[in-house]
Short mmCIF file of N, CA and C in Angstrom, two decimals:
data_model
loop_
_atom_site.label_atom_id
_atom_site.label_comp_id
_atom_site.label_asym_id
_atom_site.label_seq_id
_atom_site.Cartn_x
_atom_site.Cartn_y
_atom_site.Cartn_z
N UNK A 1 85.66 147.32 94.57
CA UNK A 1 86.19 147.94 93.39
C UNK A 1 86.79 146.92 92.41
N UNK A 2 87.08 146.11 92.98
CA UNK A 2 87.59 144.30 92.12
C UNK A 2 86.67 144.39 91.09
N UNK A 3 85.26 144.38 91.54
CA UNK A 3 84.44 143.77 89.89
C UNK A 3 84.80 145.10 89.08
N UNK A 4 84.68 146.08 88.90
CA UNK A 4 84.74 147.39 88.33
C UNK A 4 86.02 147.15 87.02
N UNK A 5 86.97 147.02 88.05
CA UNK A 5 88.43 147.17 87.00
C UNK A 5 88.13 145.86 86.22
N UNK A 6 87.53 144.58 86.60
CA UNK A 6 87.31 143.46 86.00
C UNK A 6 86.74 143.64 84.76
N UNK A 7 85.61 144.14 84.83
CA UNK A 7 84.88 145.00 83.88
C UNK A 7 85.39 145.74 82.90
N UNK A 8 85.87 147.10 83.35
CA UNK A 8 86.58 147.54 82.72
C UNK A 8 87.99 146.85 81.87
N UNK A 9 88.48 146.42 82.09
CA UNK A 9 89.62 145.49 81.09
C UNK A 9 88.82 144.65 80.40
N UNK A 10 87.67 144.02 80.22
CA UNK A 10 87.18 143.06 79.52
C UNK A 10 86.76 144.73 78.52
N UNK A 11 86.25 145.26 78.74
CA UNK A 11 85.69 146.64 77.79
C UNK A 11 87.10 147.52 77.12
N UNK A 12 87.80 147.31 78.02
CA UNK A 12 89.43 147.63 77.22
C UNK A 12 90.18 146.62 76.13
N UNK A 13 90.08 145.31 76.63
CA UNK A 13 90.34 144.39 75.63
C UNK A 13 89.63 144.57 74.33
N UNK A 14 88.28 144.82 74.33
CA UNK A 14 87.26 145.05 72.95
C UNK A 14 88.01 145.76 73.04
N UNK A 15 88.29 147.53 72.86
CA UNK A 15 88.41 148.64 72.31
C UNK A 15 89.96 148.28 72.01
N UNK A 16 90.64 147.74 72.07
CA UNK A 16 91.94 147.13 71.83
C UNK A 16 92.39 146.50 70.65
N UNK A 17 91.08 145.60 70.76
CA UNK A 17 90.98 144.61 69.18
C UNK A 17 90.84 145.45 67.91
N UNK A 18 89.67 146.09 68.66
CA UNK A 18 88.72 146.94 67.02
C UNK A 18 89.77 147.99 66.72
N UNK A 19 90.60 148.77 67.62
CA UNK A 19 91.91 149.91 67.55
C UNK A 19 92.98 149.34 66.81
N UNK A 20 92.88 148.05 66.75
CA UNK A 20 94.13 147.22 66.15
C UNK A 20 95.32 147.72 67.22
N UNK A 21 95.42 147.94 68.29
CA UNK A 21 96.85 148.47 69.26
C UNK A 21 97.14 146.85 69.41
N UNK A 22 96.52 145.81 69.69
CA UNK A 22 96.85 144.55 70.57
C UNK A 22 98.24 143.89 69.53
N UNK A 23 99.05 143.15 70.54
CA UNK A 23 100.15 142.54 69.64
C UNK A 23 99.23 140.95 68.69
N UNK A 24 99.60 141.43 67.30
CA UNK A 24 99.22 139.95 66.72
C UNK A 24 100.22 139.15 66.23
N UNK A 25 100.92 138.51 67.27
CA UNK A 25 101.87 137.70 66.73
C UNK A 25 100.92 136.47 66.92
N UNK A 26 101.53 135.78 66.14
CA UNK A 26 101.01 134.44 66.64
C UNK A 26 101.53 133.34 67.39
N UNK A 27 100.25 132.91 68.09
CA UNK A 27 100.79 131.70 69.08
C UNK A 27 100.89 130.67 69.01
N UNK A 28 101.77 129.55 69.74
CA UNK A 28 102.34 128.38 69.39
C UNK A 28 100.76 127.58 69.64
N UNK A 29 101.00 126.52 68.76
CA UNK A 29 100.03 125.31 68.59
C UNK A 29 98.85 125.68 67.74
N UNK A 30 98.64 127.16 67.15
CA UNK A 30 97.31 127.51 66.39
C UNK A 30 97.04 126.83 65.26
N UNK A 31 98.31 126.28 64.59
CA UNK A 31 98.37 125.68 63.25
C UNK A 31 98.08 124.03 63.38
N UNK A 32 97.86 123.75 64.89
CA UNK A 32 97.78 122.00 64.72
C UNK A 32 96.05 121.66 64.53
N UNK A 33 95.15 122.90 65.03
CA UNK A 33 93.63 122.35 64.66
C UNK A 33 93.36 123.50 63.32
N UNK A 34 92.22 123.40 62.00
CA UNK A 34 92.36 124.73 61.67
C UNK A 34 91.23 124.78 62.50
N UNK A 35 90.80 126.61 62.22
CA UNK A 35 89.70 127.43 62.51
C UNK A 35 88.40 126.64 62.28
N UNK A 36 88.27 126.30 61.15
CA UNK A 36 87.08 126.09 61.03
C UNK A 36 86.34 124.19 61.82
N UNK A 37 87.19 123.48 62.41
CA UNK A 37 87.29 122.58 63.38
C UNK A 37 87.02 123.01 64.78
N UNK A 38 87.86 124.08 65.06
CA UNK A 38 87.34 124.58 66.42
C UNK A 38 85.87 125.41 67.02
N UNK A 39 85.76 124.43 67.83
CA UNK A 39 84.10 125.58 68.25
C UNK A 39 83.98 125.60 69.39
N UNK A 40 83.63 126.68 69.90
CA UNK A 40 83.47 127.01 71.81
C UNK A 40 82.83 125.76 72.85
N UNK A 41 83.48 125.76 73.69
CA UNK A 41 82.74 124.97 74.25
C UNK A 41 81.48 124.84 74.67
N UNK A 42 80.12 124.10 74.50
CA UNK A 42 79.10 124.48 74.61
C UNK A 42 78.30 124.73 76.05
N UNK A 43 79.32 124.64 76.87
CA UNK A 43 78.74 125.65 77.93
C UNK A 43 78.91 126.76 78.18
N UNK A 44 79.65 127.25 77.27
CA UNK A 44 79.77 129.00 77.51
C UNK A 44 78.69 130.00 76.71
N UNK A 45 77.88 129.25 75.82
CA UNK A 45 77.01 129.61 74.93
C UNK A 45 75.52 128.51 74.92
N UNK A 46 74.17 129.04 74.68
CA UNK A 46 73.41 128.43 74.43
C UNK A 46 72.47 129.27 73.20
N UNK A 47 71.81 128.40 72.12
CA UNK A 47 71.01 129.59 71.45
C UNK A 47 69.73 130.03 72.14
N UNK A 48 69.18 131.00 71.64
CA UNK A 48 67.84 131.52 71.48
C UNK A 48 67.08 132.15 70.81
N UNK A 49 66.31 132.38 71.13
CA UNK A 49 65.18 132.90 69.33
C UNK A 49 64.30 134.25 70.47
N UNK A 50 64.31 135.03 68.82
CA UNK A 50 64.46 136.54 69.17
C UNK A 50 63.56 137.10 67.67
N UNK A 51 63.02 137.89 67.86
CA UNK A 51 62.62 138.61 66.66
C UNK A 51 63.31 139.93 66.10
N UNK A 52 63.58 139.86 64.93
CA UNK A 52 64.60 141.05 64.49
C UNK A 52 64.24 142.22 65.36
N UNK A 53 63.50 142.92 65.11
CA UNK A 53 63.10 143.98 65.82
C UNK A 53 63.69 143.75 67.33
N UNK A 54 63.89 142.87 67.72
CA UNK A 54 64.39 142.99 69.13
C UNK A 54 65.78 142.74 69.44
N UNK A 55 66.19 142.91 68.43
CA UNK A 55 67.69 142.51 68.43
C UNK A 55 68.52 144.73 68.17
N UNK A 56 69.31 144.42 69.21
CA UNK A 56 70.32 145.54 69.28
C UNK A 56 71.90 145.40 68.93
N UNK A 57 71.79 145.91 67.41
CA UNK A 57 73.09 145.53 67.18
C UNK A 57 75.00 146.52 67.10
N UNK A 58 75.30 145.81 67.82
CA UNK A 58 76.54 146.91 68.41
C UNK A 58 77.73 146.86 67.24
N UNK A 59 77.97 145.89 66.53
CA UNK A 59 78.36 146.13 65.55
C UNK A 59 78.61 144.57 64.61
N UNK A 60 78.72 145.01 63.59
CA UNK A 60 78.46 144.11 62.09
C UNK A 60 79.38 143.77 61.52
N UNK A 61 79.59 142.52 60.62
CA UNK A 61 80.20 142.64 59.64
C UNK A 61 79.72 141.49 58.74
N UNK A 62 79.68 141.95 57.00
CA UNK A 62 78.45 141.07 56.33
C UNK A 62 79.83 141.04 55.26
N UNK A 63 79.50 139.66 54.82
CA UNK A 63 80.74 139.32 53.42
C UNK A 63 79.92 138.49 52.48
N UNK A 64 80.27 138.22 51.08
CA UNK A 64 79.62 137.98 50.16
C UNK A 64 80.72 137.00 49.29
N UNK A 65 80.22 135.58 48.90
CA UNK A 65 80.96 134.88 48.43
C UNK A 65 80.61 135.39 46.83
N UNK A 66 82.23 135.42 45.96
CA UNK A 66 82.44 136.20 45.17
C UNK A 66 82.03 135.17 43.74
N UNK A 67 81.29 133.93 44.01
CA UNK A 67 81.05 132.96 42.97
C UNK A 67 79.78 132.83 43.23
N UNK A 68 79.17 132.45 44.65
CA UNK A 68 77.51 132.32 44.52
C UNK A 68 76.65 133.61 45.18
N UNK A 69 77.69 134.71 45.39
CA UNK A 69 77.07 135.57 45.77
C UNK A 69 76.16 136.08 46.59
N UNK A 70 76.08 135.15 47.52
CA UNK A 70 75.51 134.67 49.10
C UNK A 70 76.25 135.41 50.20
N UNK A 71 75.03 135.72 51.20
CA UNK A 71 75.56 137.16 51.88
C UNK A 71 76.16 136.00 53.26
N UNK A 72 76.71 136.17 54.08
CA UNK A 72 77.46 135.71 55.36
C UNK A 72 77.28 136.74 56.69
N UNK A 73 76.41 136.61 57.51
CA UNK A 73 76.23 138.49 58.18
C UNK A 73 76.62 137.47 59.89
N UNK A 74 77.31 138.11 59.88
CA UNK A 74 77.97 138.03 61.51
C UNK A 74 78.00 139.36 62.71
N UNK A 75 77.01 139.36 63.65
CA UNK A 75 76.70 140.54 64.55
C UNK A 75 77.06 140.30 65.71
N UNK A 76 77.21 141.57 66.41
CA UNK A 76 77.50 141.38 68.10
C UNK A 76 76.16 141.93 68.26
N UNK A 77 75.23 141.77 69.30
CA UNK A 77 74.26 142.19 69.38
C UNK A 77 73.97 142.06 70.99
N UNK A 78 73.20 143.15 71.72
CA UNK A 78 72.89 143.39 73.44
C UNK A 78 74.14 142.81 74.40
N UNK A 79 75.38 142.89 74.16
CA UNK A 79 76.85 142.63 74.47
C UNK A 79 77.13 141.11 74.88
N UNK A 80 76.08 140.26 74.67
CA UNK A 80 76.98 139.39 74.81
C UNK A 80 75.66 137.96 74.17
N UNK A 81 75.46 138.62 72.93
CA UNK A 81 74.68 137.53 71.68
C UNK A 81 75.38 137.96 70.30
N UNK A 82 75.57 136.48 70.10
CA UNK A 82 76.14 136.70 68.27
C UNK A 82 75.48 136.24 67.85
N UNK A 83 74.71 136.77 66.24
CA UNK A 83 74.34 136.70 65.50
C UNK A 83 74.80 135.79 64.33
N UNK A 84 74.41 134.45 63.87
CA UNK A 84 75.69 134.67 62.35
C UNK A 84 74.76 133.73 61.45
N UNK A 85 74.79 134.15 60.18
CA UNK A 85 74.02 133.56 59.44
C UNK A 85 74.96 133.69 58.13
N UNK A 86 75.14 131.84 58.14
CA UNK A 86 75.73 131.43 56.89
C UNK A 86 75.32 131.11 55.81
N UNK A 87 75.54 131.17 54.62
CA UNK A 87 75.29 131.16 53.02
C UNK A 87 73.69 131.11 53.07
N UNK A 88 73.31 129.27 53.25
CA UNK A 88 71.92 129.07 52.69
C UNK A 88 71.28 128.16 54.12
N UNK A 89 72.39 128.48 54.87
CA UNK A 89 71.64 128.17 56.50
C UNK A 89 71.10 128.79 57.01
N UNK A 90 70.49 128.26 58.16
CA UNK A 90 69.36 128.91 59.06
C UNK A 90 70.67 129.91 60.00
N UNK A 91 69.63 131.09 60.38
CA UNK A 91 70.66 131.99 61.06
C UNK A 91 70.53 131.21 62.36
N UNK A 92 71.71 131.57 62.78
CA UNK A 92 71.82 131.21 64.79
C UNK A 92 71.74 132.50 65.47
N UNK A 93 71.51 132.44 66.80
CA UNK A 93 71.65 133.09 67.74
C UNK A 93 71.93 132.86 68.67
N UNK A 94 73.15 132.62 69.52
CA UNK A 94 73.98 132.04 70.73
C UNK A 94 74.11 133.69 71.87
N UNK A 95 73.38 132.98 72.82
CA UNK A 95 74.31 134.09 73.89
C UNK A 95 74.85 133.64 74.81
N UNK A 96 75.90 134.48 75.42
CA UNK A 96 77.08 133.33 75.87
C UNK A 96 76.96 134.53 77.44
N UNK A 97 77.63 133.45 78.31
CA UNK A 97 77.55 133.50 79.40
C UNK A 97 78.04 135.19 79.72
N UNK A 98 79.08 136.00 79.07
CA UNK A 98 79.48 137.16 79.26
C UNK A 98 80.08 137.69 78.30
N UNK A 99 80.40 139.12 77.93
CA UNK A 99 80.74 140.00 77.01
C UNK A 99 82.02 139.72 76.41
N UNK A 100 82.79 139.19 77.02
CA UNK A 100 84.12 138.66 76.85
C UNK A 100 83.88 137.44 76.13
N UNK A 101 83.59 136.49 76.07
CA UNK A 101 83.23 135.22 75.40
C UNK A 101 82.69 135.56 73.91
N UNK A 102 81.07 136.39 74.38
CA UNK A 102 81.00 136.80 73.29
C UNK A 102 81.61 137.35 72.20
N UNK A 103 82.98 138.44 72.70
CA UNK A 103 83.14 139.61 71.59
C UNK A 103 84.31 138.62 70.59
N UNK A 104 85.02 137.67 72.31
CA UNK A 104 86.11 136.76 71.51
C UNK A 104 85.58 136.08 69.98
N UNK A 105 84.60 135.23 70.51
CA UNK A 105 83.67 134.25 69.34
C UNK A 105 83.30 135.43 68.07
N UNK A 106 82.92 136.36 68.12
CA UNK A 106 82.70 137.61 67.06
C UNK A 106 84.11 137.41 66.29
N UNK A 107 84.71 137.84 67.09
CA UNK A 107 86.35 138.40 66.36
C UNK A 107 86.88 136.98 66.11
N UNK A 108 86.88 136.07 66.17
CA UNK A 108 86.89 134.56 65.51
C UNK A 108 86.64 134.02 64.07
N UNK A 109 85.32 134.40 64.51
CA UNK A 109 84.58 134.01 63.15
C UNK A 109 85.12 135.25 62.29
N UNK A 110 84.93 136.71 62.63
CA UNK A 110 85.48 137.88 61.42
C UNK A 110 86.67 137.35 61.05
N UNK A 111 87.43 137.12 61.55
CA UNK A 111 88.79 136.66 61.24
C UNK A 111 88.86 135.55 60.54
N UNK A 112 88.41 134.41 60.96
CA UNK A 112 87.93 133.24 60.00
C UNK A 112 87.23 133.39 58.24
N UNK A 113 86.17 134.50 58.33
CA UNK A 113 85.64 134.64 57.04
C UNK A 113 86.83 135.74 56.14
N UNK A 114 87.58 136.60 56.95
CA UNK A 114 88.54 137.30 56.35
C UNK A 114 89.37 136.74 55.88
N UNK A 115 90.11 135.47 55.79
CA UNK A 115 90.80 134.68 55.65
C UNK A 115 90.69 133.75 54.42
N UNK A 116 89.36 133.76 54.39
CA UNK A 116 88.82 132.80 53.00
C UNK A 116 88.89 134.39 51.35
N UNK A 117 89.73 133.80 51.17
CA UNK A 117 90.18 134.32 49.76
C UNK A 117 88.75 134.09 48.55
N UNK A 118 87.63 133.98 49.20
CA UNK A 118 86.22 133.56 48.35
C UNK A 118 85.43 134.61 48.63
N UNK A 119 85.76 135.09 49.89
CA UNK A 119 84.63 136.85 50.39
C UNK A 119 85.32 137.38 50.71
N UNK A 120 83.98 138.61 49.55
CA UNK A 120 84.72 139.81 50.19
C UNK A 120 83.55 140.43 51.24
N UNK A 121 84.72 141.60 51.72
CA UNK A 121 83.35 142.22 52.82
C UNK A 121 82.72 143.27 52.22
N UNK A 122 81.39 143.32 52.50
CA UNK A 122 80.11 143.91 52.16
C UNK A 122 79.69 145.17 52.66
N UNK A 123 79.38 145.80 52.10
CA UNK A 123 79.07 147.52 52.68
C UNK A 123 77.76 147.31 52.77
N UNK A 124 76.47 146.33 52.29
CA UNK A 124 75.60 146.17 52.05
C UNK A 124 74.60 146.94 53.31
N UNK A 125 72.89 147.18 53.45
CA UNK A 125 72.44 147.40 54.23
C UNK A 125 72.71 146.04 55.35
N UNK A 126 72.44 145.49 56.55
CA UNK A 126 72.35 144.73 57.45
C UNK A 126 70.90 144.47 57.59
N UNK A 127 70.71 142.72 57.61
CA UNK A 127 69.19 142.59 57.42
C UNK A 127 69.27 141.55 58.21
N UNK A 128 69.02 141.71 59.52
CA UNK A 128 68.83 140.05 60.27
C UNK A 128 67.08 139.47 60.31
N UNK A 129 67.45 138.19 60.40
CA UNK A 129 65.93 137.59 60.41
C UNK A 129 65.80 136.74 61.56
N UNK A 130 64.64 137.15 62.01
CA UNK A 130 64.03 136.15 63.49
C UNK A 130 64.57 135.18 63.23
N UNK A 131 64.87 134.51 64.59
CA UNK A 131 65.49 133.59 64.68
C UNK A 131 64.65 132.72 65.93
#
């Protein structure tokens, strides 16, 4: 019954985040690297290539820089692949060792692009491209 509840709290933690219930104070030392310096370690993630059509996406969020007007689309997709395709870069596709890793790295980056006072977020349709 160990793996079960394991499980379950990693699926409680998501529904926690997206509910906004979790405490957001902030924690000591966040301000000595910024965000956009830090990146997962690369063994918890590797990419792969996928064709849109085969991609299942659990949920989205697309922002639009408010000067060049370039879309930013960041996905969770089959619970534990992110999607993210920046301005005039090639999209990525990383899937990471488990659902937890994944949803963290999601809610990272949303938080990261929420932060930049340059996008806003996008109601737009969602359009990913093979990768």
């Amino acid at each position: 019954m160990k793996t079960e509840k394991e499980d379950l709290t990693g699926q409680m933690n998501l529904f926690e985040m997206l509910s906004g219930d979790t405490d957001q104070t902030e924690q000591p030392g966040q301000d000595e690297t910024p965000e956009e310096e830090k990146e997962p370690e690369t063994g918890d993630f590797y990419p792969i290539h996928r064709k849109a059509d085969e991609m299942h996406v659990v949920m989205h969020k697309i922002f639009e820089d408010m000067l060049e007007k370039e879309k930013i689309v960041v996905a969770y997709i089959d619970y534990n692949v992110i999607y993210y395709k920046e301005k005039e870069k090639e999209p990525q596709l990383m899937q990471y060792k488990g659902a937890k890793l994944a949803v963290d790295r999601y809610m990272e980056i949303v938080e990261r692009l929420r932060e930049d006072e340059m996008l806003i977020e996008d109601e737009g349709e969602l359009v990913l491209c093979d990768v």
